[in-house]
PDB file of C-alpha atoms in Angstrom:
ATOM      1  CA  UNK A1168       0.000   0.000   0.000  1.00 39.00           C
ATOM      2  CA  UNK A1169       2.728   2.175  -0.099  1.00 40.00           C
ATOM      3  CA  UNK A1170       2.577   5.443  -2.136  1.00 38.00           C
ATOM      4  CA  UNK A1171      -1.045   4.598  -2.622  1.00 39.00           C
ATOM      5  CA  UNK A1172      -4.044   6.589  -2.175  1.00 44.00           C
ATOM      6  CA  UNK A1173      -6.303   5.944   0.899  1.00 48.00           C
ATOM      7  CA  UNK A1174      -8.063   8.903   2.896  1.00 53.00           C
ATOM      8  CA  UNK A1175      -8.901  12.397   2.606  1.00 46.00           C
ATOM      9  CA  UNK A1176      -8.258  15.145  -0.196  1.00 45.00           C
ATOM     10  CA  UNK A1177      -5.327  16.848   0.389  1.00 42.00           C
ATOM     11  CA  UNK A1178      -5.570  20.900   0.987  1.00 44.00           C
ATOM     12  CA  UNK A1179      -5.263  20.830  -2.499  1.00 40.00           C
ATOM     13  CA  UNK A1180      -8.350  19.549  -3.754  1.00 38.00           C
ATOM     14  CA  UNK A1181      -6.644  16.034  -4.526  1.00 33.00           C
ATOM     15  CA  UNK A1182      -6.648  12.851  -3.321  1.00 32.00           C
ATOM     16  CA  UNK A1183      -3.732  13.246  -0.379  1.00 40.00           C
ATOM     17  CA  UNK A1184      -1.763   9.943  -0.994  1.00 44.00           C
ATOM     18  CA  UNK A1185      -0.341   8.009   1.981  1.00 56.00           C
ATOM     19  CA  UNK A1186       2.709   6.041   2.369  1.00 65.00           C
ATOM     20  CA  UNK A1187       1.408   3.533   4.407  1.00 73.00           C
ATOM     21  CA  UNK A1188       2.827  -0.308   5.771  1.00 77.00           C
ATOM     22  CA  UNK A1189       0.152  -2.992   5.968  1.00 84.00           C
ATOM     23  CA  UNK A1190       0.503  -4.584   8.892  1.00 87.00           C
ATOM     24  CA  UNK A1191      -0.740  -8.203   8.460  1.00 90.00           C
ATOM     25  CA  UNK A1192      -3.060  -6.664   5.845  1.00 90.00           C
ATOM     26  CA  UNK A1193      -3.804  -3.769   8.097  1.00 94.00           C
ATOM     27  CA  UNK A1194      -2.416  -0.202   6.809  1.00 93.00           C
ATOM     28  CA  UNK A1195      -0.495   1.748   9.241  1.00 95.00           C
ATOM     29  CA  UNK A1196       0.602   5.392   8.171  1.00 94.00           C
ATOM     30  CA  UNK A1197       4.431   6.097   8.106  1.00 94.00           C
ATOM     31  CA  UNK A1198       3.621   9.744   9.953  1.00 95.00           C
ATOM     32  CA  UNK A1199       5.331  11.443  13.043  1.00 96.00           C
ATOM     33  CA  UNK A1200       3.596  12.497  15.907  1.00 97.00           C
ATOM     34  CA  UNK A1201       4.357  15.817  15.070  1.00 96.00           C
ATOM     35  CA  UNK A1202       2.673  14.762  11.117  1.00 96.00           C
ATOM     36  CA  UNK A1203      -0.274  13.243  12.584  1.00 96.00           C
ATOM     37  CA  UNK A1204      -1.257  16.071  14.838  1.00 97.00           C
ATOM     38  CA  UNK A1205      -0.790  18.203  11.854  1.00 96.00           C
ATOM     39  CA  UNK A1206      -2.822  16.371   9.330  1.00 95.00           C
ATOM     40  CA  UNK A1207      -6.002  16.064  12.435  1.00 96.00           C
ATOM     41  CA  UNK A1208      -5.398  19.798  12.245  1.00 96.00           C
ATOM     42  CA  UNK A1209      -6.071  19.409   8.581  1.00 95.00           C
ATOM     43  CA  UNK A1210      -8.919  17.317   9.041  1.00 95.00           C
ATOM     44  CA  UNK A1211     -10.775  19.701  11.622  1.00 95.00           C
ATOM     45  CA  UNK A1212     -10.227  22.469   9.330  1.00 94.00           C
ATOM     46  CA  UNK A1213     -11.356  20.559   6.160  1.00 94.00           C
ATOM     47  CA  UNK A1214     -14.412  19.301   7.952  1.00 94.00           C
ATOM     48  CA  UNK A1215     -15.680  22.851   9.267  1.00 93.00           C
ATOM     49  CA  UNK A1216     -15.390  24.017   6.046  1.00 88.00           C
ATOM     50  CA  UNK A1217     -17.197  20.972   4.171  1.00 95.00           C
ATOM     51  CA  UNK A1218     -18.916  19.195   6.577  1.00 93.00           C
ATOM     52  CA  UNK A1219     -17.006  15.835   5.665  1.00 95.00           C
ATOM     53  CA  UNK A1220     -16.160  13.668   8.576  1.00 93.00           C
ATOM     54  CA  UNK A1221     -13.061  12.368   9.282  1.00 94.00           C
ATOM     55  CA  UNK A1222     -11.209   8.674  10.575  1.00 95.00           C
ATOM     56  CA  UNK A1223      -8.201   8.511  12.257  1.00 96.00           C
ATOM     57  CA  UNK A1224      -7.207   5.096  13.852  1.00 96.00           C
ATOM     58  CA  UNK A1225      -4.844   4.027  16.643  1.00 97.00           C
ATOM     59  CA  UNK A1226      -3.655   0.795  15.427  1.00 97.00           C
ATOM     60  CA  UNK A1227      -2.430  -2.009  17.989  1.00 97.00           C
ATOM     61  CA  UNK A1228      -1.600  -5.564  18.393  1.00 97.00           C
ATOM     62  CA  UNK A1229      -5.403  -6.200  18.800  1.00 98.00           C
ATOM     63  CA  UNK A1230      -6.644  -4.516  15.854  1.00 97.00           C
ATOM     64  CA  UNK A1231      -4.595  -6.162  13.702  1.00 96.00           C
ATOM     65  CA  UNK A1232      -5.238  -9.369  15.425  1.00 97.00           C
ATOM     66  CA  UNK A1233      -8.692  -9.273  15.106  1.00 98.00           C
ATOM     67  CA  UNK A1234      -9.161  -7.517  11.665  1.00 97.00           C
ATOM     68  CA  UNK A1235      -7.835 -11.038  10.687  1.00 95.00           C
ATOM     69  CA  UNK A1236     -11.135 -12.262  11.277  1.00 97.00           C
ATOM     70  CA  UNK A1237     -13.238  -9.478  11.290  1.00 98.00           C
ATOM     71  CA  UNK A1238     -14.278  -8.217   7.742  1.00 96.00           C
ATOM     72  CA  UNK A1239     -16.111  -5.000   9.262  1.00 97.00           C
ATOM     73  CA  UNK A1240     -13.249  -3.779  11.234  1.00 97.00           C
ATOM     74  CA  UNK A1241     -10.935  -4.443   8.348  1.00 95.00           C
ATOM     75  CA  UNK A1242     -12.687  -2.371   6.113  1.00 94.00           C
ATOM     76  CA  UNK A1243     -12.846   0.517   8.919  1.00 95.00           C
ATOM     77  CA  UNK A1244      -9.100   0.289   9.063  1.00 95.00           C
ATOM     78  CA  UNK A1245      -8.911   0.454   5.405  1.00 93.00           C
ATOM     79  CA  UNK A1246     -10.880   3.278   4.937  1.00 93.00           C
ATOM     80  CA  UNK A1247      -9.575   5.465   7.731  1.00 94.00           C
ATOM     81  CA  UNK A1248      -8.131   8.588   6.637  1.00 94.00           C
ATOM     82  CA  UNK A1249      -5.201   8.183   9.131  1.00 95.00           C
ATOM     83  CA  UNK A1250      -4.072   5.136  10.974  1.00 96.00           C
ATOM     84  CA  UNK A1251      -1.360   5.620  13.386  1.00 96.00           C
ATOM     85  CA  UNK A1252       1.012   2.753  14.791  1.00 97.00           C
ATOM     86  CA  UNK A1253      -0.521   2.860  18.587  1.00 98.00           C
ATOM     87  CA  UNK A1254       2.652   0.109  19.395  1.00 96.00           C
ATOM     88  CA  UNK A1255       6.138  -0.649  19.286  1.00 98.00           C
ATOM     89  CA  UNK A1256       4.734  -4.102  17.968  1.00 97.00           C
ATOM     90  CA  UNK A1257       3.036  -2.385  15.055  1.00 97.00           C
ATOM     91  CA  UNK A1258       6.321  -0.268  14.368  1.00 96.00           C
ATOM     92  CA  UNK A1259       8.701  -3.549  14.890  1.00 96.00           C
ATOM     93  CA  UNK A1260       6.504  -5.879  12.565  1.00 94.00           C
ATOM     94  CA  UNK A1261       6.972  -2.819  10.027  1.00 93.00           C
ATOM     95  CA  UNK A1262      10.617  -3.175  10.241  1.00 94.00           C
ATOM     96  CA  UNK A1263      10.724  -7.206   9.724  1.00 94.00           C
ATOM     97  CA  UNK A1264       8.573  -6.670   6.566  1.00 91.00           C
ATOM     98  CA  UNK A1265      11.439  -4.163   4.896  1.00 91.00           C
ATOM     99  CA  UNK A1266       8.652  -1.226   5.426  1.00 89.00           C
ATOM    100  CA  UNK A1267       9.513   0.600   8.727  1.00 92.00           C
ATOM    101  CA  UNK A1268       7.835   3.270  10.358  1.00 94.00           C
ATOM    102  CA  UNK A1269       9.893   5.902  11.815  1.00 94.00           C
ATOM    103  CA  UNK A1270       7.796   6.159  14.854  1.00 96.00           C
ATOM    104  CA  UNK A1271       5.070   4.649  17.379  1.00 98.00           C
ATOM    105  CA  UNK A1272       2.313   7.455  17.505  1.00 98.00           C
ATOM    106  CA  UNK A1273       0.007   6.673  20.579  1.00 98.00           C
ATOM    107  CA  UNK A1274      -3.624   7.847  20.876  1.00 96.00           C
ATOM    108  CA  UNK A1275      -2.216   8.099  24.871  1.00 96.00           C
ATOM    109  CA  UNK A1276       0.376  11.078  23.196  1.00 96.00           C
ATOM    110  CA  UNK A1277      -1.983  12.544  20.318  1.00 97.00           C
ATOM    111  CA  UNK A1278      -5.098  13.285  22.760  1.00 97.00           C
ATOM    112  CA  UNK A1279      -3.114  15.484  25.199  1.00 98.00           C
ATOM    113  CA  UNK A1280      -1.563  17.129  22.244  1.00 98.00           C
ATOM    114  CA  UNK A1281      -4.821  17.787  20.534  1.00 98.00           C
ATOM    115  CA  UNK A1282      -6.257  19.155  23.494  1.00 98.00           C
ATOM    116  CA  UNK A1283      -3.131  21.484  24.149  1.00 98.00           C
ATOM    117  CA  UNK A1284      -3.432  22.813  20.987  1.00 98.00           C
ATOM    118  CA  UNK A1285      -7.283  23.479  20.466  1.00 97.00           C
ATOM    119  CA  UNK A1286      -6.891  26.368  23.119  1.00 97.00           C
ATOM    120  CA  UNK A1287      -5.055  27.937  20.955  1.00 96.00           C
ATOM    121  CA  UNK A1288      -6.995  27.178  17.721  1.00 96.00           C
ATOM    122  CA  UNK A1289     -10.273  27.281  19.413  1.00 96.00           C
ATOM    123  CA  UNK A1290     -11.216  23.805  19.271  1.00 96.00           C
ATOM    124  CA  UNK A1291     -13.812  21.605  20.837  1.00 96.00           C
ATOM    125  CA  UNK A1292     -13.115  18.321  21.998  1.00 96.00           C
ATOM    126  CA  UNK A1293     -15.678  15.419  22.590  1.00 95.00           C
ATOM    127  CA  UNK A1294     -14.954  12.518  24.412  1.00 94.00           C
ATOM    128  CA  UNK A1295     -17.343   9.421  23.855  1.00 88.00           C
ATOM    129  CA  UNK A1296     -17.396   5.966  24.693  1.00 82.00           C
ATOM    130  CA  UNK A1297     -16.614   3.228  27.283  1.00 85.00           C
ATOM    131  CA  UNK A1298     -18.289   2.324  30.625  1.00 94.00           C
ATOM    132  CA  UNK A1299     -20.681   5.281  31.598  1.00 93.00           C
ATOM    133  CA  UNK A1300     -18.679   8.721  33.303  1.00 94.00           C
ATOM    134  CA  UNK A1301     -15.604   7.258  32.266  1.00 95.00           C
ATOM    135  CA  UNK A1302     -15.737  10.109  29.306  1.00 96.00           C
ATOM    136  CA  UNK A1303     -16.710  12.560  31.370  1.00 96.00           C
ATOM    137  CA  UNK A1304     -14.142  12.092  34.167  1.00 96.00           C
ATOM    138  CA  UNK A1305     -11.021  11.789  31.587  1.00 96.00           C
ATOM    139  CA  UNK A1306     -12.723  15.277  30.282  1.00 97.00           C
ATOM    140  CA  UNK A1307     -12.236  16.649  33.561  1.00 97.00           C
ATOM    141  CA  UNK A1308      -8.997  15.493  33.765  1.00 97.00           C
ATOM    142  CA  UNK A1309      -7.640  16.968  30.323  1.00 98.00           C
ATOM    143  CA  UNK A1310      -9.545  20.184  31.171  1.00 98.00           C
ATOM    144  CA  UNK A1311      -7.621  20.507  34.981  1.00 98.00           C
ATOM    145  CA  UNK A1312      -4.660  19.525  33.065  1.00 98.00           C
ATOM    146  CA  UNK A1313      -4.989  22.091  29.670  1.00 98.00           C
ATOM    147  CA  UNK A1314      -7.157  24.955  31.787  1.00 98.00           C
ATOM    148  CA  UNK A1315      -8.960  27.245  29.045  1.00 97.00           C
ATOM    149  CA  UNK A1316      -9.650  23.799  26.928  1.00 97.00           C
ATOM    150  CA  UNK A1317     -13.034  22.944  25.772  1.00 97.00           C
ATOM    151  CA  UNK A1318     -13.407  18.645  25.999  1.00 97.00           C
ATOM    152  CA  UNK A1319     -16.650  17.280  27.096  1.00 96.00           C
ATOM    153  CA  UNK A1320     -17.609  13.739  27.673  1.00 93.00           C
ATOM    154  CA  UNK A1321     -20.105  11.593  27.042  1.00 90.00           C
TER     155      UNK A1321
END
């Protein structure tokens, strides 16, 4: 999947092509932290402007253990407009298959980041998910931690 084109347009009206590994058949984006939290800044100004949604995926050992065997998770991976190597597994099975990464990009590193930086670009963050107040606590916690920061949960 290298070189190929997966994902969003770019800022330039074209298809934005990705140089991604495939991880067991699961593609993981050869991006920096530092890229990936640029290219979500991308995506939040793309979809304010358009509407569009966008995918990004942190990509473990257990996705791409169980997108093996599970054809609807597969094809979320595959379609995701980013999909970050949330491992050192990830990055070291990259580097056995001749493809490596340059880096293991955590959803634990990009959230923190993404909240730091929408005080300064204005952003809202919603957190959704898991057991119930578990959203709304770790909302609570980002906010005491990045005061001024807009992150809900739900």
């Amino acid at each position: 999947m290298q070189g190929s084109e997966r994902g969003s347009s770019s800022p330039g009206g074209t298809r934005r092509p990705i140089d991604a590994s495939l991880v067991a058949g699961v593609p993981v984006d050869d991006v920096t932290a530092e890229e990936a939290l640029e290219l979500i800044a991308w995506f939040i100004g793309a979809g304010r402007g358009s509407g569009r949604t966008f995918q990004v995926a942190t990509v473990n050992v257990d996705f791409v253990v169980n997108a093996q065997h599970d054809q609807v998770l597969r094809e979320i991976l595959l379609r995701a407009d980013l999909c970050v190597a949330d491992g050192m597994p990830v990055v070291w099975y990259s580097k056995l298959k001749g493809v490596p990464l340059r880096e293991r990009v955590t959803g634990a590193d990009l959230v923190p980041a993404l909240v730091d930086r929408s005080r300064e670009h204005g952003w809202r963050v919603l957190l959704f998910g898991s057991a119930p107040g578990v959203a709304e606590a770790a909302a609570d916690l980002l906010v005491g931690r990045f005061p001024g920061a807009s992150v809900h949960g739900i």
